[in-house]
Structure formats: C-alpha cells, structure tokens
Coordinates of C-alpha atoms in Angstrom, one line a residue:
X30 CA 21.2 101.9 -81.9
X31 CA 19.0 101.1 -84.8
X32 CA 21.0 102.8 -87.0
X33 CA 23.7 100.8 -86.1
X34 CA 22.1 97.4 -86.7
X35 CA 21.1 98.7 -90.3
X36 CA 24.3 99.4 -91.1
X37 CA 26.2 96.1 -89.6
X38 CA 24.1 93.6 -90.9
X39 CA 24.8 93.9 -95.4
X40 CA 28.5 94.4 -94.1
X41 CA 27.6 91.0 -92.0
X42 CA 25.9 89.1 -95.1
X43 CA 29.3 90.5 -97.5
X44 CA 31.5 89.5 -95.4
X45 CA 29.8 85.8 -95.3
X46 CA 29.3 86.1 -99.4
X47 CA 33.0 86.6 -99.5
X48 CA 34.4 84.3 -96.6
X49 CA 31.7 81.8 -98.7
X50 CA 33.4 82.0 -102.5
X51 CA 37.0 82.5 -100.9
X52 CA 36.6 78.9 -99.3
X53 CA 34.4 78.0 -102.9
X54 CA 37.9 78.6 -104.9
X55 CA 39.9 77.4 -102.2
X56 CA 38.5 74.3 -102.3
X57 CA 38.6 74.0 -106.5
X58 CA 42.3 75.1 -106.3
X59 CA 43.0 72.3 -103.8
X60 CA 41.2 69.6 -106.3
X61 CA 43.0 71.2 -109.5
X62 CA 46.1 70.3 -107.8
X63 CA 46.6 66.8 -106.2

C-alpha cells in the first residue's frame, strides 16, 4: 500500500505542473488574441 502512495503522488504533483502551465499558456493565448 505504501508502495502505492510513493508511486502516485510525483505522477499527482506532474500532472498539477502540467494542468498548471497548460492553463499558464491558455490564458497568454487568450490575451494575444482579443
């Protein structure tokens, strides 16, 4: 069970890195174009 948790939480904390810059250049392509 352990185990588990070890390997599920850096593949938590990418997955918020990514979800995180995705909405980062989301957001700059919706204020390059008006």
């Amino acid at each position: 069970m352990a185990s588990l948790v070890v390997s599920i939480g850096p593949l938590v904390r990418l997955l918020a890195a990514v979800g995180a810059i995705s909405s980062l250049v989301l957001f700059g392509l919706m204020n390059l174009i008006p």
